[in-house]
mmCIF file of C-alpha atoms in Angstrom:
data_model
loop_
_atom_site.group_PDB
_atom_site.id
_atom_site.type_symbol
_atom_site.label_atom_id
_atom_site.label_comp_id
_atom_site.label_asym_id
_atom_site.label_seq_id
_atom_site.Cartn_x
_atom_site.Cartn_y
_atom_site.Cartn_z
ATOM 1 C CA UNK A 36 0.000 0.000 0.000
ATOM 2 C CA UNK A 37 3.038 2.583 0.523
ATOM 3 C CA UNK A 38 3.781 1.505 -2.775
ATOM 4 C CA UNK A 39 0.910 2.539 -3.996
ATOM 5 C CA UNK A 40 0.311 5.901 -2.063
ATOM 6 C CA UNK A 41 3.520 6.969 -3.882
ATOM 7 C CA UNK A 42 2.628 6.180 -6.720
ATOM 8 C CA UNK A 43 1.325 8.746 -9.826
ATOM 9 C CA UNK A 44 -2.257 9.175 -9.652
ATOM 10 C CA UNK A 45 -4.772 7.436 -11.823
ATOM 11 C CA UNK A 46 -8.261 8.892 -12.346
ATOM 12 C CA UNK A 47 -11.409 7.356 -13.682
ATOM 13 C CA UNK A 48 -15.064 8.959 -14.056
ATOM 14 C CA UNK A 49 -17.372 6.811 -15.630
ATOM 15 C CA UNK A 50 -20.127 8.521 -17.712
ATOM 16 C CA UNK A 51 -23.778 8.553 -19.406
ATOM 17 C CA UNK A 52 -21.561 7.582 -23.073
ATOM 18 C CA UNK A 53 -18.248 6.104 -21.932
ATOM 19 C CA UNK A 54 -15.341 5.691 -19.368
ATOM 20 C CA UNK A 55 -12.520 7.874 -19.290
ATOM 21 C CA UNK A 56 -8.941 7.487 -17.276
ATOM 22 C CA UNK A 57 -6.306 9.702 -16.837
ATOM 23 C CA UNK A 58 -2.730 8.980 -15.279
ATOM 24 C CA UNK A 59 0.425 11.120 -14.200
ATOM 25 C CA UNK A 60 3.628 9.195 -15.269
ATOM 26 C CA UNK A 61 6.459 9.547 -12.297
ATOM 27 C CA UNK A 62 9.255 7.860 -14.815
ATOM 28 C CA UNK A 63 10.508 11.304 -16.654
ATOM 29 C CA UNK A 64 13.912 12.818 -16.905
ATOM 30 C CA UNK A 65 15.933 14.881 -19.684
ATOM 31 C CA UNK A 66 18.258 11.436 -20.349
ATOM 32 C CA UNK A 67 15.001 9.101 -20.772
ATOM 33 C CA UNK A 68 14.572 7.626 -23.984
ATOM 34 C CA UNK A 69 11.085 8.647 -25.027
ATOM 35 C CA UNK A 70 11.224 7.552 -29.196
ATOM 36 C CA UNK A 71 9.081 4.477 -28.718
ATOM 37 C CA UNK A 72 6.298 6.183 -26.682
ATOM 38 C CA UNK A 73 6.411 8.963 -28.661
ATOM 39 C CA UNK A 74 4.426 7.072 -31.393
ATOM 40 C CA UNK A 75 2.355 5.825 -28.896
ATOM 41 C CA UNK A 76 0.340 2.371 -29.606
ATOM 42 C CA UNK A 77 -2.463 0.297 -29.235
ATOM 43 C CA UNK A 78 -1.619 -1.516 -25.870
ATOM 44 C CA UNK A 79 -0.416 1.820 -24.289
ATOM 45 C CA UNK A 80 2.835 3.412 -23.599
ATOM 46 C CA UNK A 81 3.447 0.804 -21.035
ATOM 47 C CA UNK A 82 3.537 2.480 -17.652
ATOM 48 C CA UNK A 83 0.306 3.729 -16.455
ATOM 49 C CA UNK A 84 -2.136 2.606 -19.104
ATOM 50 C CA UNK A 85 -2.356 -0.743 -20.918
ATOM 51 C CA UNK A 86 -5.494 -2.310 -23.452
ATOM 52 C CA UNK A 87 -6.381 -5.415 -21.673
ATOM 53 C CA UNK A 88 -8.808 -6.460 -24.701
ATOM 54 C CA UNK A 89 -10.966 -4.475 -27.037
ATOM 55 C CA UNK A 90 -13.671 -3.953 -24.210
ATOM 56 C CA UNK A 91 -11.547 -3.155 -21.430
ATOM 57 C CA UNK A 92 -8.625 -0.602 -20.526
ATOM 58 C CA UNK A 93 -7.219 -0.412 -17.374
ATOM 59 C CA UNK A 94 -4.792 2.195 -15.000
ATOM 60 C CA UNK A 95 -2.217 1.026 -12.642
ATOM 61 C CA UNK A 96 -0.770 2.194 -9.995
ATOM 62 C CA UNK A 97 2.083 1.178 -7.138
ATOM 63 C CA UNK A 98 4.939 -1.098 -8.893
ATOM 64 C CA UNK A 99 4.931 -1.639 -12.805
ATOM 65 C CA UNK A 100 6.783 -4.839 -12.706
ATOM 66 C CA UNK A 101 4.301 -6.562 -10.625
ATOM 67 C CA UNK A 102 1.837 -4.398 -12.783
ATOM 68 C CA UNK A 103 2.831 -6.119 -15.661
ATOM 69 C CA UNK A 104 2.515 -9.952 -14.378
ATOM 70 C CA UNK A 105 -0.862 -8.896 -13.991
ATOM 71 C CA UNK A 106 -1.713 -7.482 -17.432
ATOM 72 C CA UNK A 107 -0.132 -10.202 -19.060
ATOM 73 C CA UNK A 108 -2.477 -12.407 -16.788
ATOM 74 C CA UNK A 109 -5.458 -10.184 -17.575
ATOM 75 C CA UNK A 110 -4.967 -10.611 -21.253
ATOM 76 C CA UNK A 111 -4.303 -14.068 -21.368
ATOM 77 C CA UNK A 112 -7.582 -14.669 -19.197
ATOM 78 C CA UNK A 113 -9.588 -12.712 -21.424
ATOM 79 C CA UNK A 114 -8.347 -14.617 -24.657
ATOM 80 C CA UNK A 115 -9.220 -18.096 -23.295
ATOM 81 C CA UNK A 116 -13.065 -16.935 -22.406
ATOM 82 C CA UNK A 117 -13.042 -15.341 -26.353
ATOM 83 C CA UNK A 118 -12.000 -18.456 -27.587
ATOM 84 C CA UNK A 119 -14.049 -20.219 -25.420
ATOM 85 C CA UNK A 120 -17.060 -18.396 -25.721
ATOM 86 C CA UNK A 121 -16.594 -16.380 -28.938
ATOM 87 C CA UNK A 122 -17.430 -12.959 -26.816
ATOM 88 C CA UNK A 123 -15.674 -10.524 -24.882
ATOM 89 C CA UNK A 124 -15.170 -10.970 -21.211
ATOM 90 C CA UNK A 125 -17.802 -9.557 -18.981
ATOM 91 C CA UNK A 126 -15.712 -6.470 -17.167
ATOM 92 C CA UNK A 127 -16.726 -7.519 -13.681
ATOM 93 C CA UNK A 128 -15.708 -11.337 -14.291
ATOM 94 C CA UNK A 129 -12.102 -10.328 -15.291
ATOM 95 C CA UNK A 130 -11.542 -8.331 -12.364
ATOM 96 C CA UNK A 131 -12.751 -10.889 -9.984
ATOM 97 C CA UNK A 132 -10.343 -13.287 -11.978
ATOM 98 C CA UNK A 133 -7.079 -10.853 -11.414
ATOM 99 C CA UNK A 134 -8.467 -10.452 -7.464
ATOM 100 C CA UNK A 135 -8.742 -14.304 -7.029
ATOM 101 C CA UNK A 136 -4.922 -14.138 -8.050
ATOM 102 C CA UNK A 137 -4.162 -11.132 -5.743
ATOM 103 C CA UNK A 138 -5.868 -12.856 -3.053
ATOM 104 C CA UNK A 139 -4.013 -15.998 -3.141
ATOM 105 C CA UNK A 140 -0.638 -14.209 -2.910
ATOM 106 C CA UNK A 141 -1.976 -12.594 0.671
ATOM 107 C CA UNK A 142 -2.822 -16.177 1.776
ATOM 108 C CA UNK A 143 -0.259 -18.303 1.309
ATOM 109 C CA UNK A 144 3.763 -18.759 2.795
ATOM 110 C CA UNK A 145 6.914 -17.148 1.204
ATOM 111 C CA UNK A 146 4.907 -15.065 -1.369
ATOM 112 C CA UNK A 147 3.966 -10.892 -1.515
ATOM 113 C CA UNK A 148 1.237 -9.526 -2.176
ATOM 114 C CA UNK A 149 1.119 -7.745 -6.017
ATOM 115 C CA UNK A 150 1.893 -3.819 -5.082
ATOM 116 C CA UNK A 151 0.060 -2.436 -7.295
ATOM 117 C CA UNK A 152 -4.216 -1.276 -7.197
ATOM 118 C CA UNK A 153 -6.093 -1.113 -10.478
ATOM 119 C CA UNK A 154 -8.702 0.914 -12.598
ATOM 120 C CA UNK A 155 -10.543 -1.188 -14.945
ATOM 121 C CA UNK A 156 -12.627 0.828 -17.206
ATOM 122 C CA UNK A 157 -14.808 -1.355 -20.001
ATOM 123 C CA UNK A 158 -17.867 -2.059 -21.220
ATOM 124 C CA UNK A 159 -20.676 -5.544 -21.775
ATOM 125 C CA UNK A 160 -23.929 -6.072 -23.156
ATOM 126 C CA UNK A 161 -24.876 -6.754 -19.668
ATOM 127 C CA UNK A 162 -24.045 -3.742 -17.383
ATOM 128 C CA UNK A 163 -22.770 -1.312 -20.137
ATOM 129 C CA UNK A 164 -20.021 1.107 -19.239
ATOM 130 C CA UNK A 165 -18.610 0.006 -15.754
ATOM 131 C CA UNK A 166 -15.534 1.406 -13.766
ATOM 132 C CA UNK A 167 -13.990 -0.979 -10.881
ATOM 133 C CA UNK A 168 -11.024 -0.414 -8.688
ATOM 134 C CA UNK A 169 -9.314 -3.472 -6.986
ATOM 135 C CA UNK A 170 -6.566 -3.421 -4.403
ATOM 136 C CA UNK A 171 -3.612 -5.526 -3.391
ATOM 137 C CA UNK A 172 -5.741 -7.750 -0.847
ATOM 138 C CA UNK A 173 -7.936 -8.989 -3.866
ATOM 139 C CA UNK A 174 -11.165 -6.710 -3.193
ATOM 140 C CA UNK A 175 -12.792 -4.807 -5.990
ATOM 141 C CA UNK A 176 -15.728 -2.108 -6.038
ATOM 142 C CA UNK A 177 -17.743 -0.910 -8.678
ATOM 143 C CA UNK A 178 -17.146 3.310 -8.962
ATOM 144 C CA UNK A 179 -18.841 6.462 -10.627
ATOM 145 C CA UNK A 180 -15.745 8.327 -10.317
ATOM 146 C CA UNK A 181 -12.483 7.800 -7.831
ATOM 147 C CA UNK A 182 -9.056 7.688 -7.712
ATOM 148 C CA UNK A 183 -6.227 5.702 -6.424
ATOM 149 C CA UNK A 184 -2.158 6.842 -5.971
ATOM 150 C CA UNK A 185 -0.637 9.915 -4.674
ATOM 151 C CA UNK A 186 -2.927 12.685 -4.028
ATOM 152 C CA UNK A 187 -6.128 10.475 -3.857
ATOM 153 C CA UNK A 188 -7.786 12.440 -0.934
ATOM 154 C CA UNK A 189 -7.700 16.113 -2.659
ATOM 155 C CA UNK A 190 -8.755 14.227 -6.257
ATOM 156 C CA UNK A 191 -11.720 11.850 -4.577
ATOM 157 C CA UNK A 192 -12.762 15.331 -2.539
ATOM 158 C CA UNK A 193 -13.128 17.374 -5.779
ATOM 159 C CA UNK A 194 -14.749 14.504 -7.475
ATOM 160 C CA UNK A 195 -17.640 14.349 -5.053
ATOM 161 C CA UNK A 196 -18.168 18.053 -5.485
ATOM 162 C CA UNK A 197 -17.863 18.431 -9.407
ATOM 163 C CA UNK A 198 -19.406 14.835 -10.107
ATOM 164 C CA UNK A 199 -22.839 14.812 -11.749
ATOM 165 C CA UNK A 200 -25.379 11.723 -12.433
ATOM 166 C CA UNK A 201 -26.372 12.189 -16.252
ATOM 167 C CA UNK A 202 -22.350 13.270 -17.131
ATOM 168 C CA UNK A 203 -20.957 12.695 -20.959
ATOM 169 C CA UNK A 204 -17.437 12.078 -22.385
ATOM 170 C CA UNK A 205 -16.814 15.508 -22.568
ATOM 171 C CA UNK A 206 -17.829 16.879 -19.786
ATOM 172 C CA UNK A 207 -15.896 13.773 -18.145
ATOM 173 C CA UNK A 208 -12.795 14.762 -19.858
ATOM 174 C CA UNK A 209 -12.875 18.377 -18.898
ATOM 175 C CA UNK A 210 -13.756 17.326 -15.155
ATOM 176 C CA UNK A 211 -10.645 14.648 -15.430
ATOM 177 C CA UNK A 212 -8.149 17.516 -16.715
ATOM 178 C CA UNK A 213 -9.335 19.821 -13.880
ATOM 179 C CA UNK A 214 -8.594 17.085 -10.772
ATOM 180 C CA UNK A 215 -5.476 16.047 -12.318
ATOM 181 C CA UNK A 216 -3.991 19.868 -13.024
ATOM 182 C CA UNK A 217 -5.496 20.456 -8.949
ATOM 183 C CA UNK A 218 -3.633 16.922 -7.725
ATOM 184 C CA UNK A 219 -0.894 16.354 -9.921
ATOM 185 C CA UNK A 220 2.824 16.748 -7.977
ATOM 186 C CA UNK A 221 3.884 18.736 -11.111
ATOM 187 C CA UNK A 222 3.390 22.473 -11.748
ATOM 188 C CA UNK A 223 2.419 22.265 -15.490
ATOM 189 C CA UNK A 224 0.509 19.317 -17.372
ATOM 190 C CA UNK A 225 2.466 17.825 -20.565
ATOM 191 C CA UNK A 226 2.144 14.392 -22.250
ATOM 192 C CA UNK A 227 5.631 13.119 -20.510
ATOM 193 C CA UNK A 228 3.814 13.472 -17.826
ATOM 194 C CA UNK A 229 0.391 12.333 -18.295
ATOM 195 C CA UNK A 230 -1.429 9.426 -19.683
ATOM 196 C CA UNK A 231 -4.959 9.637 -21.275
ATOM 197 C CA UNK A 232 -7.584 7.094 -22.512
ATOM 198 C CA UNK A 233 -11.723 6.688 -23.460
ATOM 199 C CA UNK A 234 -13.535 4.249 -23.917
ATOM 200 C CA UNK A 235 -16.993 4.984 -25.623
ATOM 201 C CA UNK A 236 -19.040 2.848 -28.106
ATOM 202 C CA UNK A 237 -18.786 3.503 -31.418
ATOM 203 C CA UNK A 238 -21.874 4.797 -33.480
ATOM 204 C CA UNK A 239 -21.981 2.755 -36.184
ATOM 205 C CA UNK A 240 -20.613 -0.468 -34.937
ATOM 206 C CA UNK A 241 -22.163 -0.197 -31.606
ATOM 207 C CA UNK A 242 -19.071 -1.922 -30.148
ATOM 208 C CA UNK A 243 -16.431 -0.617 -27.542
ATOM 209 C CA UNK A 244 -13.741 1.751 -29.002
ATOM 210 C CA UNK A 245 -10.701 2.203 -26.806
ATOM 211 C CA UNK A 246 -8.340 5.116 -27.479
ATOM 212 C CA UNK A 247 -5.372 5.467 -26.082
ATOM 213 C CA UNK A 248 -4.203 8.923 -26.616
ATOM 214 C CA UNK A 249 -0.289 9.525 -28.370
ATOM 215 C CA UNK A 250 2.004 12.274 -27.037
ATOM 216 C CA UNK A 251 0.798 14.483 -29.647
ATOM 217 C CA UNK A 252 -3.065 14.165 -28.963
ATOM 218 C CA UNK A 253 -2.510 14.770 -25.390
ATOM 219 C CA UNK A 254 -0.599 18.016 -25.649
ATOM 220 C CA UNK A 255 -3.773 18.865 -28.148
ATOM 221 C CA UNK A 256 -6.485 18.102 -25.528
ATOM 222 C CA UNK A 257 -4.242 20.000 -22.789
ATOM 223 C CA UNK A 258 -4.279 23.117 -25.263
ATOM 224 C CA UNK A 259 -8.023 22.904 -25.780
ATOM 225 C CA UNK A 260 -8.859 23.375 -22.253
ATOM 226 C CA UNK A 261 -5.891 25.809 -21.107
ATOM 227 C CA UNK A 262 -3.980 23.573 -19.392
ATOM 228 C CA UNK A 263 -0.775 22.585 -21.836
ATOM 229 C CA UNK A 264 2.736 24.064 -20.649
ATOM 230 C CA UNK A 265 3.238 27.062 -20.519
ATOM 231 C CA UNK A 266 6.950 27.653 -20.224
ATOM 232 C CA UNK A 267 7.886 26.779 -23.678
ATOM 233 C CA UNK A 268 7.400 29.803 -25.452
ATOM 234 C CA UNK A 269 9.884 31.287 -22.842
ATOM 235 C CA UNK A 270 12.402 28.551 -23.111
ATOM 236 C CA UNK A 271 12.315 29.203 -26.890
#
């Protein structure tokens, strides 16, 4: 859980039309090799935000290598029921799967628990657009909006005052870039420091479309509602 408390904060506010998560990325520095995620790509920039399957997206936070046992699990688990069942994996059912892993690692002799809590944001036929949050001990909770890492407090507080029933993507996504620019460790907002990614059905489909947003898109959304860096133009 200390793990986790340090860790960058990862939002989620699930709306009327879709599911949106946000994440700030601790792993920056002038020396870090950022070519790869600078393209972005369709299972995320590996740190904060991953594609589980086409119906689900998830946010981590607390330690990325245990983070990634998990997602590999996670994918793997939802595979087998799409083979098996020629569908996509009912959200709720494939986070009880990763708890019932997490929970066995609290139980048994010479093993840690996973450090790491998780935002699953996806959508089923069944219960439409869902948002659950699980924890190292193997519980999970269904959500309208919260937030787990550093800062959690000031972000679920702000949440629970801006936070309205009948919400849309939009609105979501402006009320996501105003609790992360309030609880972010960072002065200014940039996309080496923050992860961003919908999920909404798509209109003509009627299927789940996950986007995981590039570098570039990110800055582009940050400009659109004021809150892109600021210090370049003097740097320049």
């Amino acid at each position: 859980m200390e793990a986790i408390s340090h860790a960058g904060t990862v939002l989620g506010v699930l709306a009327a039309d879709g599911v949106v998560l946000a994440a700030e990325k601790k792993v920056t520095g002038k020396l870090l090799d950022l070519s790869v995620t600078k393209e972005g790509g369709y299972g995320g920039s590996g740190e904060k935000i991953y594609l589980l399957t086409d119906n689900v997206v998830v946010g981590v936070a607390g330690l990325t290598a245990d983070a990634n046992s998990l997602i590999n699990y996670a994918r793997t688990a939802a595979q087998r029921h799409l083979f098996t069942f020629n569908e996509d994996i009912p959200v709720e059912q494939l986070a009880q799967r990763l708890c019932d892993l997490k929970q066995g690692y609290t139980q048994y002799g010479g093993l840690r628990p996973f450090g790491v809590s998780l935002l699953y944001a996806g959508w089923d036929p069944y219960f439409q657009f869902q948002l659950y949050l699980s924890d190292p001990s193997g519980n999970y909770s269904g959500w309208k909006a919260t937030c787990i890492g550093a800062n959690n407090g000031t972000a679920q507080s702000l949440l629970k005052q801006e936070y309205k029933e009948d919400i849309k993507v939009e609105e979501a996504i402006a009320l996501v870039m105003k609790v992360m620019s309030k609880t972010m460790d960072s002065t200014t907002l940039g996309s080496e420091k923050l992860e961003f990614a919908t999920l909404t059905l798509d209109p003509e489909t009627k299927k789940p479309k996950a986007k995981i947003y590039r570098p570039a898109e990110v800055d582009a959304l940050l400009a659109k509602h004021d809150l892109g860096k600021k210090e370049d133009a003097e740097m320049k």
